[in-house]
Amino acid sequence: MSEENAASGEGEAVVVAVEAVAERIEAERDRLTDLDSAIGDADHGGNMARGWAEAAEAASDLEDPDPETVAKTVGKTLMSEVGGASGPLFGGSLVFAGAELADGVTPETAVAFAETYLEKVQDRGDARIGDATMVDALTPAVHTFKKSIEVDDLPPLEALAKAVDAAERGVAFTVPIRARKGRASYLGWRSVGHQDPGATSALFILEELLRVAADRLDREIPEVDATSPTIPDDAEADDAEADGDDGTDADAEGAA
Amino acid sequence: MKKLINDPDDVVDEMLDGMTAAHPDRLRRLPDTQVLVRDDAPVDGKVAIVTGGGSGHEPTHAGYIGDGMLDGAAAGGVFSSPTADEFEELIAACDGDAGVLCVIKNYEGDVMNFETAIELAEMEGATVDSVVVDDDVAVEDSLYTSGRRGVCGTILVHKAAGAKAAAGADLSEVTRVAEKVVDNVATMGMALTSCVTPEKGEPTFDLGDDEIELGIGIHGEPGTERTDAMPADEVTAELTESVLADLDLDAGAEVVTIVNGMGGTPEMELFVVNRRLQVLLGERDLSVHDAWVGDYMTSLDMAGVSITVCAVDDELKELFDAAADTPALTVR
């Protein structure tokens, strides 16, 4: 992980991650729009692709960036470019969470980043687990990441791989449940059977963070046994919620 | 449908430039934004009142910028919320170091973007309060809201809070009177026709020649009931009934009323509605302190009307009567 004085190398790593996310979201634009057409107003793919493209550009324009600055810049850009509710949710949360990276990216700051991000998403959208929103992808990802680092003492890359796996299952969970928040909730019971576009975007972001982190460490993406649920195996089940456009933290993590 | 526009993508931008050109001594546009503020913003030592939301509701929002009302307003795209960074710039530009009150209409996009901006402004050291207006009695949850929509009653919130701030009150007092209006105001609207957005160029919903829609919002979103067209007096009775049921006023109570046109309704018809409204209130032994009639919060070119009733006490009467000097509303 990073040394304190490696912040600028970390910042560049975060920029690389942001660029990867932008490419991925662009590649998935139609898929996201299709998901949103089924339950919303069919603009999620276009809005996210535009926002991340602008964010990647703003991030790569930064001179000698540190992780906090990159996170805040990306967050601000998403806020202004994505529009609708996704702007404040994906972008606003990143601006606040970015402050956790002031001292660079370490396993500890990455966890703090992720938890703050999730907290902000939940507060802003007033959504909880089971509402069929991005919270359903982020909560398991953040909880799993935190436990992997703090309880299981896993290497960061493995922790991130587990978080991505958890997010994937969280996205799957949005399919059979009824949406209680966001535009899909207007459909009532008709929202059952549809995968949430916001949760899907969150997963794509996490997957890219993992990929960039593995690249940076020059390692394979760790295999995760998807059949083993991540359940706190001691009585000290954690509080916590967090989330993660961990974009930043995750990848920086890897970087570190 | 014919519209007097150029490229639909430019319509808000061009409208804002046209507004500042009409009122160069009063309105200033923040560079690279869709935010308009008082020419003399920030007013040092005065609590700032700011608002914003989608465009298409003119004269709301920027039409109420001026002495005794708003310090600034952010304009989003047609019927879509401004972004959080625009709200953030609005707050920063109007903050005269006495605090800022954000008046938010209860729509998910507006609330989420405004709240994000408020939190960011607070991080920068600003003191910010907010009130969420939800005066529409038609529906509890709607296409764009959890809970009730914020509609024409918002103008009275601007008026009361703006007057209180102009009188030198502090932020907590200004917020208190804004909340007082929110607690005592109710609105219900109806449509004779749909509106036509510049983007789409055709009616958002179809309404037959012999049909009207009750409980309509201000974005062309559906109302609560589609019914046969009826004479003005019957429509007025329906709307008044719903509003008064919500307010549950005692006989002898004093009120201020607004008959608001939705953008495509002749003033003639608004006065016909107002006539009946005043008769109905008199029959219920309610005393009308003031009756506003005109286009205050519209829905593009929709033909229709909303009726707002606000219960008033001495404090609110004084605030509604206080001087205001804005492009859309002047009280002397």
XYZ file of C-alpha atoms in Angstrom:
588
model
C 0.000 0.000 0.000
C 0.987 3.508 -0.301
C 3.535 5.374 1.588
C 2.489 8.824 2.648
C 4.841 10.467 0.234
C 3.623 8.437 -2.686
C 0.451 10.485 -2.963
C 1.170 11.757 -6.428
C 1.787 8.313 -7.874
C -1.448 7.304 -6.194
C -3.227 10.255 -7.721
C -2.140 9.172 -11.173
C -3.341 5.664 -10.429
C -6.725 7.057 -9.520
C -6.827 8.990 -12.790
C -6.125 5.773 -14.673
C -9.009 4.129 -12.823
C -11.355 6.985 -13.661
C -10.425 6.712 -17.333
C -11.095 2.983 -17.224
C -14.497 3.568 -15.643
C -15.347 6.124 -18.322
C -14.478 3.649 -21.062
C -16.453 0.888 -19.435
C -19.554 3.012 -18.890
C -19.390 4.152 -22.510
C -19.153 0.516 -23.594
C -22.159 -0.355 -21.431
C -24.184 2.714 -22.380
C -26.833 0.819 -24.332
C -27.184 -1.862 -21.702
C -27.745 0.757 -18.998
C -30.246 2.577 -21.168
C -32.128 -0.656 -21.827
C -32.320 -1.380 -18.114
C -33.552 2.150 -17.489
C -36.097 1.935 -20.315
C -37.795 -0.917 -18.534
C -38.382 0.942 -15.290
C -37.437 4.604 -15.736
C -36.937 7.312 -18.301
C -34.254 5.665 -20.417
C -31.565 8.244 -19.830
C -29.205 6.498 -17.387
C -26.781 5.186 -20.006
C -26.412 8.492 -21.827
C -26.225 10.568 -18.660
C -23.604 8.355 -17.019
C -21.523 8.020 -20.178
C -21.495 11.786 -20.688
C -20.697 12.460 -17.030
C -17.838 9.955 -16.798
C -16.339 11.081 -20.103
C -16.229 14.658 -18.796
C -14.938 13.443 -15.431
C -12.106 11.478 -17.037
C -11.144 14.535 -19.023
C -11.192 16.772 -15.955
C -9.149 14.228 -13.988
C -6.503 13.814 -16.663
C -6.163 17.597 -16.926
C -5.058 17.813 -13.284
C -1.409 18.576 -12.723
C 0.408 16.371 -10.242
C -2.850 15.214 -8.679
C -3.337 13.627 -5.292
C -6.138 11.080 -4.692
C -8.323 13.519 -2.780
C -8.177 16.121 -5.528
C -8.942 13.552 -8.202
C -11.921 12.201 -6.252
C -13.321 15.658 -5.629
C -12.782 16.759 -9.215
C -14.487 13.667 -10.567
C -17.327 14.053 -8.066
C -17.901 17.694 -8.957
C -17.862 16.926 -12.656
C -20.340 14.079 -12.276
C -22.552 16.361 -10.219
C -22.655 18.967 -12.922
C -22.802 16.687 -15.957
C -24.911 13.665 -15.059
C -27.999 15.518 -13.897
C -31.133 14.031 -12.385
C -30.668 12.055 -9.206
C -27.559 10.205 -10.399
C -25.483 13.406 -10.329
C -25.790 14.026 -6.604
C -25.789 10.297 -5.779
C -22.750 9.154 -7.752
C -20.942 12.505 -7.839
C -21.938 14.351 -4.670
C -21.083 11.317 -2.549
C -17.661 11.164 -4.156
C -16.905 14.774 -3.271
C -17.546 14.039 0.407
C -15.858 10.642 0.440
C -12.805 12.080 -1.313
C -11.919 13.958 1.869
C -11.103 10.577 3.464
C -8.175 10.259 1.061
C -6.434 13.405 2.249
C -3.537 11.341 3.587
C -3.307 9.097 0.558
C -4.673 5.643 -0.044
C -4.104 2.973 2.562
C -6.323 0.050 3.534
C -7.668 2.203 6.379
C -8.428 5.285 4.293
C -9.927 3.110 1.576
C -12.358 1.647 4.085
C -13.196 5.108 5.407
C -13.713 6.344 1.848
C -16.040 3.469 1.040
C -18.056 3.868 4.218
C -18.495 7.600 3.737
C -19.532 7.111 0.145
C -22.231 4.619 1.085
C -23.437 6.782 3.935
C -23.825 9.781 1.635
C -25.668 7.775 -1.006
C -28.060 6.422 1.605
C -28.694 9.801 3.178
C -29.157 11.647 -0.084
C -31.417 9.077 -1.662
C -33.040 8.053 1.590
C -32.681 4.460 0.404
C -31.923 1.334 2.367
C -31.072 -2.248 1.526
C -33.949 -3.865 -0.306
C -35.266 -0.718 -2.003
C -33.827 -1.909 -5.339
C -31.300 0.893 -5.802
C -27.539 1.285 -6.052
C -27.486 0.855 -2.270
C -28.145 -2.850 -2.827
C -24.894 -3.170 -4.764
C -22.846 -0.833 -2.602
C -23.797 -2.070 0.850
C -22.586 -5.656 0.411
C -19.503 -4.376 -1.414
C -18.563 -1.961 1.347
C -19.348 -4.297 4.191
C -17.385 -7.089 2.554
C -14.441 -4.813 1.848
C -14.391 -3.556 5.421
C -14.582 -7.028 6.901
C -11.931 -8.377 4.539
C -9.518 -5.636 5.585
C -10.337 -5.177 9.247
C -11.429 -8.625 10.384
C -9.901 -11.094 7.945
C -6.726 -9.109 7.357
C -6.737 -9.924 3.646
C -4.498 -8.181 1.120
C -6.287 -5.165 -0.396
C -6.573 -6.680 -3.868
C -8.290 -9.751 -2.505
C -10.547 -7.591 -0.352
C -11.542 -5.627 -3.427
C -12.183 -8.804 -5.412
C -14.492 -10.007 -2.667
C -16.237 -6.613 -2.641
C -16.878 -6.800 -6.372
C -18.287 -10.289 -5.990
C -20.558 -9.053 -3.216
C -21.726 -6.162 -5.389
C -22.534 -8.581 -8.173
C -24.798 -10.535 -5.892
C -26.309 -7.276 -4.680
C -27.185 -6.311 -8.245
C -28.808 -9.721 -8.766
C -30.820 -9.093 -5.618
C -32.454 -6.016 -7.194
C -34.136 -8.178 -9.829
C -36.732 -10.082 -7.796
C -37.577 -7.286 -5.348
C -39.948 -4.359 -5.595
C -38.392 -0.918 -6.032
C -39.169 1.415 -3.132
C -37.023 4.370 -4.134
C -36.129 6.103 -7.361
C -38.149 6.254 -10.484
C -38.693 2.503 -10.630
C -40.759 2.768 -7.456
C -43.547 4.470 -9.447
C -44.148 1.117 -11.087
C -45.088 -0.509 -7.807
C -45.218 -4.279 -8.223
C -44.384 -3.964 -11.911
C -40.816 -3.151 -10.899
C -40.361 -6.755 -9.750
C -38.243 -8.691 -12.252
C -36.156 -5.710 -13.356
C -32.487 -5.152 -12.603
C -31.732 -1.711 -11.210
C -29.672 0.450 -13.592
C -27.979 2.431 -10.808
C -26.864 -0.720 -9.012
C -25.563 -2.021 -12.333
C -23.528 1.152 -12.924
C -22.075 0.878 -9.440
C -20.989 -2.691 -10.201
C -19.326 -1.658 -13.481
C -17.402 1.030 -11.598
C -16.222 -1.424 -8.947
C -15.215 -3.988 -11.574
C -13.016 -1.411 -13.280
C -11.387 -0.408 -10.014
C -10.520 -4.018 -9.416
C -9.170 -4.496 -12.917
C -6.999 -1.377 -12.728
C -5.737 -2.294 -9.274
C -4.732 -5.783 -10.461
C -3.020 -4.295 -13.541
C -1.105 -1.881 -11.418
C 0.097 -4.614 -9.110
C 0.771 -6.767 -12.149
C -1.316 -9.548 -10.726
C -4.230 -11.673 -11.792
C -7.625 -10.766 -10.393
C -8.002 -13.038 -7.374
C -10.508 -15.863 -7.640
C -13.399 -15.438 -5.282
C -15.509 -18.307 -4.099
C -18.907 -16.873 -4.790
C -20.610 -19.627 -2.888
C -19.200 -18.561 0.442
C -21.297 -15.846 1.922
C -19.395 -13.143 3.708
C -20.892 -13.235 7.140
C -19.163 -11.790 10.133
C -17.837 -14.845 11.909
C -17.483 -13.232 15.256
C -19.970 -11.586 17.546
C -18.575 -8.181 16.738
C -20.692 -7.807 13.673
C -19.870 -4.413 12.385
C -21.975 -1.360 12.325
C -21.235 0.134 9.080
C -22.365 0.951 5.768
C -20.321 2.431 3.145
C -20.138 2.374 -0.411
C -18.062 2.856 -3.080
C -17.564 4.543 -6.042
C -14.629 3.256 -4.425
C -13.307 4.099 -7.572
C -10.858 6.094 -6.066
C -9.972 4.271 -3.120
C -10.048 0.957 -4.496
C -7.852 1.564 -7.239
C -5.522 3.626 -5.425
C -5.363 0.836 -3.116
C -4.272 -1.484 -5.621
C -1.849 1.057 -6.615
C -0.471 1.362 -3.294
C -46.998 22.243 -32.698
C -45.713 25.727 -33.424
C -43.381 27.321 -30.894
C -41.518 30.589 -30.975
C -38.131 29.039 -30.314
C -34.869 28.309 -32.089
C -33.054 25.127 -31.143
C -34.856 23.461 -28.194
C -31.436 22.871 -26.612
C -30.830 26.616 -26.446
C -34.206 27.696 -25.172
C -33.319 28.135 -21.470
C -30.043 29.860 -22.229
C -31.699 32.260 -24.658
C -34.565 32.937 -22.272
C -32.156 33.848 -19.457
C -30.219 36.223 -21.682
C -33.511 37.794 -22.724
C -34.520 38.238 -19.091
C -31.298 39.954 -18.106
C -31.594 42.152 -21.200
C -35.069 43.166 -20.049
C -33.901 43.965 -16.524
C -30.233 44.913 -16.750
C -30.448 47.092 -13.658
C -31.911 44.293 -11.534
C -30.690 40.907 -12.753
C -27.216 39.524 -13.289
C -26.335 36.140 -14.731
C -23.415 34.315 -13.144
C -20.901 33.502 -15.896
C -21.112 29.980 -17.347
C -24.205 29.099 -15.308
C -27.967 29.281 -15.565
C -28.104 31.188 -12.294
C -29.596 34.686 -12.085
C -29.026 36.866 -9.025
C -29.859 40.373 -7.911
C -27.622 42.860 -9.582
C -26.346 43.913 -6.136
C -25.908 40.382 -4.737
C -24.702 39.530 -2.184
C -26.572 42.013 0.011
C -24.291 42.440 2.991
C -25.813 41.544 6.356
C -29.192 40.436 4.938
C -30.415 36.843 5.030
C -30.438 35.662 1.414
C -33.483 33.869 -0.037
C -32.686 31.577 -2.959
C -34.597 29.031 -4.955
C -34.518 27.222 -8.249
C -35.912 24.392 -10.263
C -36.790 23.412 -13.769
C -37.598 26.013 -16.404
C -41.029 26.273 -17.998
C -42.789 27.751 -14.960
C -42.102 31.416 -15.753
C -42.262 33.899 -14.119
C -41.085 31.366 -11.544
C -38.287 31.397 -10.512
C -36.140 34.344 -11.586
C -39.124 36.670 -12.090
C -39.294 37.024 -8.313
C -35.728 38.194 -7.832
C -35.586 41.631 -6.267
C -36.201 43.732 -3.168
C -38.505 41.985 -0.725
C -38.355 38.552 -2.381
C -35.522 36.464 -3.842
C -31.810 37.175 -4.018
C -31.243 34.634 -6.760
C -32.560 31.609 -8.596
C -31.086 28.696 -10.520
C -32.773 27.575 -13.728
C -32.609 23.951 -14.823
C -33.590 22.607 -18.208
C -37.264 22.557 -19.080
C -38.973 20.675 -16.233
C -35.676 19.348 -14.908
C -33.750 20.248 -11.797
C -30.672 22.435 -11.857
C -27.521 20.535 -10.930
C -25.996 20.677 -7.462
C -23.037 22.746 -8.608
C -25.378 25.430 -9.987
C -27.219 25.546 -6.676
C -23.844 25.772 -4.954
C -22.854 28.797 -7.043
C -26.236 30.370 -6.363
C -25.794 30.013 -2.606
C -22.234 31.368 -2.707
C -23.174 34.350 -4.880
C -26.071 35.427 -2.658
C -24.517 34.816 0.764
C -24.167 38.193 2.487
C -22.813 36.625 5.702
C -26.172 36.552 7.445
C -27.109 33.052 6.287
C -29.012 31.705 3.296
C -32.500 30.213 3.146
C -33.120 27.779 0.278
C -36.745 27.429 -0.783
C -37.157 24.013 -2.375
C -40.225 22.685 -4.140
C -40.793 19.059 -3.231
C -39.524 17.215 -6.296
C -36.931 14.488 -5.933
C -34.418 16.050 -8.309
C -34.706 19.519 -6.783
C -34.455 18.208 -3.226
C -31.505 15.930 -3.915
C -29.488 18.488 -5.867
C -30.274 21.340 -3.481
C -29.396 19.253 -0.415
C -26.090 18.218 -1.962
C -25.320 21.872 -2.672
C -26.267 22.907 0.850
C -23.957 20.312 2.354
C -21.101 21.474 0.117
C -21.779 25.112 0.985
C -21.728 24.242 4.675
C -18.375 22.519 4.182
C -17.140 25.870 2.869
C -18.375 27.557 6.030
C -21.723 28.955 4.867
C -24.755 28.951 7.151
C -27.675 27.560 5.206
C -31.249 26.594 6.060
C -33.915 25.162 3.828
C -37.660 24.674 3.621
C -39.406 22.204 1.370
C -42.746 23.364 0.008
C -45.405 20.678 -0.550
C -48.670 22.547 -0.977
C -50.332 20.452 -3.689
C -53.229 18.575 -2.111
C -54.008 16.520 -5.233
C -51.733 13.538 -4.682
C -49.701 12.143 -1.827
C -47.008 10.625 -4.072
C -46.499 11.416 -7.726
C -44.366 10.723 -10.738
C -41.651 13.003 -9.400
C -42.150 13.094 -5.648
C -42.359 11.228 -2.441
C -45.072 13.090 -0.632
C -46.903 16.099 -1.999
C -45.681 18.282 -4.839
C -44.613 21.869 -4.343
C -46.531 24.264 -6.575
C -47.921 27.824 -6.552
C -47.944 28.188 -2.756
C -44.163 28.505 -3.099
C -44.640 32.117 -4.254
C -46.123 32.988 -0.881
C -43.123 31.381 0.825
C -40.812 33.610 -1.245
C -42.940 36.621 -0.345
C -43.064 36.045 3.400
C -39.441 34.963 3.786
C -38.258 37.752 1.476
C -40.148 40.400 3.415
C -38.878 39.080 6.728
C -35.292 39.097 5.478
C -35.696 42.607 4.053
C -36.892 43.757 7.478
C -33.576 42.623 8.922
C -34.659 39.414 10.672
C -32.081 36.714 11.325
C -31.959 33.347 9.575
C -33.931 31.457 12.200
C -36.753 34.022 12.102
C -36.794 34.043 8.298
C -36.916 30.228 8.258
C -39.677 30.228 10.861
C -42.002 32.412 8.752
C -41.225 30.354 5.655
C -42.244 27.206 7.562
C -45.348 28.982 8.796
C -46.484 29.571 5.220
C -45.677 25.958 4.270
C -47.814 24.758 7.186
C -50.774 26.955 6.255
C -50.966 26.864 2.467
C -52.703 24.458 0.101
C -53.128 24.342 -3.676
C -54.993 22.308 -6.264
C -54.784 22.632 -10.033
C -56.573 21.506 -13.185
C -55.862 21.434 -16.892
C -57.970 22.065 -19.988
C -55.052 21.097 -22.234
C -51.649 19.485 -21.943
C -48.511 21.543 -22.212
C -46.102 21.130 -25.119
C -42.405 20.943 -24.268
C -39.889 22.477 -26.696
C -38.052 19.167 -26.823
C -41.027 17.010 -27.743
C -43.030 19.526 -29.728
C -46.308 17.765 -29.111
C -48.684 17.479 -26.162
C -47.327 15.485 -23.217
C -50.716 13.862 -22.752
C -53.908 13.744 -24.797
C -56.970 15.390 -23.440
C -60.142 15.284 -25.505
C -62.048 18.440 -26.384
C -64.716 17.462 -23.915
C -62.382 16.429 -21.076
C -60.448 18.131 -18.297
C -57.899 16.792 -15.852
C -58.123 17.574 -12.143
C -55.203 17.472 -9.729
C -52.649 18.219 -12.384
C -49.031 19.043 -11.513
C -46.858 21.664 -13.158
C -44.898 19.376 -15.492
C -47.662 17.836 -17.519
C -47.663 14.900 -15.132
C -51.017 13.191 -14.721
C -53.658 14.488 -12.381
C -55.913 12.536 -10.098
C -59.026 12.428 -12.180
C -60.055 12.890 -15.780
C -63.568 14.111 -16.070
C -66.042 15.726 -18.467
C -65.511 19.414 -19.103
C -67.688 21.563 -16.881
C -68.497 25.250 -16.364
C -66.012 27.447 -14.514
C -68.118 27.617 -11.372
C -68.167 23.831 -11.022
C -64.416 23.510 -11.628
C -63.818 26.244 -9.064
C -66.012 24.456 -6.541
C -64.096 21.182 -7.042
C -60.706 22.797 -6.540
C -61.820 24.968 -3.629
C -63.421 22.002 -1.937
C -60.181 19.986 -2.024
C -58.019 22.874 -0.833
C -60.294 23.793 2.063
C -60.679 20.163 3.114
C -56.914 20.043 3.507
C -56.639 23.279 5.465
C -59.578 22.613 7.767
C -60.086 26.262 8.731
C -62.405 27.545 11.432
C -65.188 29.917 10.457
C -63.944 33.488 10.632
C -60.403 32.587 9.615
C -58.541 34.993 7.380
C -56.916 33.862 4.126
C -54.929 35.058 1.134
C -55.894 33.428 -2.173
C -54.197 32.952 -5.522
C -55.959 32.111 -8.747
C -52.992 31.109 -10.880
C -53.033 30.601 -14.627
C -51.063 27.646 -15.988
C -49.631 29.673 -18.880
C -52.223 29.312 -21.604
C -55.324 30.665 -19.911
C -56.728 34.142 -20.656
C -56.964 36.510 -17.714
C -60.680 36.748 -18.438
C -61.101 33.145 -17.343
C -58.934 33.584 -14.259
C -61.183 36.408 -13.079
C -64.279 34.297 -13.712
C -62.760 31.633 -11.458
C -61.769 34.209 -8.849
C -65.307 35.562 -8.704
C -66.675 32.152 -7.790
C -63.824 31.408 -5.385
C -64.560 34.554 -3.370
C -68.280 33.695 -3.211
C -67.512 30.186 -1.955
C -65.145 31.490 0.712
C -67.742 34.025 1.826
C -70.342 31.280 2.153
C -67.951 29.478 4.501
C -67.467 32.589 6.557
C -63.815 32.939 5.619
C -62.496 36.444 5.309
C -60.204 37.203 2.391
C -57.359 39.532 3.238
C -55.980 39.600 -0.308
C -56.812 37.889 -3.618
C -54.057 37.480 -6.204
C -54.988 36.690 -9.799
C -52.539 36.055 -12.626
C -49.819 33.776 -13.975
C -47.483 33.148 -11.053
C -46.301 29.588 -11.609
C -47.040 28.145 -14.996
C -46.565 24.951 -16.953
C -45.393 26.282 -20.329
C -48.496 26.748 -22.487
C -50.913 24.579 -20.526
C -54.446 25.920 -20.345
C -55.688 25.535 -16.808
C -55.745 27.057 -13.394
C -54.686 26.373 -9.837
C -56.235 27.708 -6.672
C -54.080 28.416 -3.630
C -55.406 29.330 -0.199
C -53.140 30.353 2.670
C -54.411 30.918 6.198
C -52.929 34.140 7.581
C -52.384 35.737 10.960
C -51.244 39.302 11.660
C -47.604 38.427 11.045
C -48.207 36.810 7.646
C -50.565 39.589 6.574
C -47.894 42.149 7.305
C -45.308 40.133 5.356
C -47.579 39.603 2.332
C -48.448 43.320 2.334
C -44.825 44.457 2.623
C -43.193 46.185 -0.330
C -41.657 44.030 -3.046
C -40.075 45.101 -6.290
C -39.403 42.283 -8.741
C -39.932 41.829 -12.480
C -43.011 39.676 -11.923
C -44.500 41.074 -8.739
C -44.591 44.567 -7.338
C -46.209 45.430 -4.027
C -46.175 49.024 -2.892
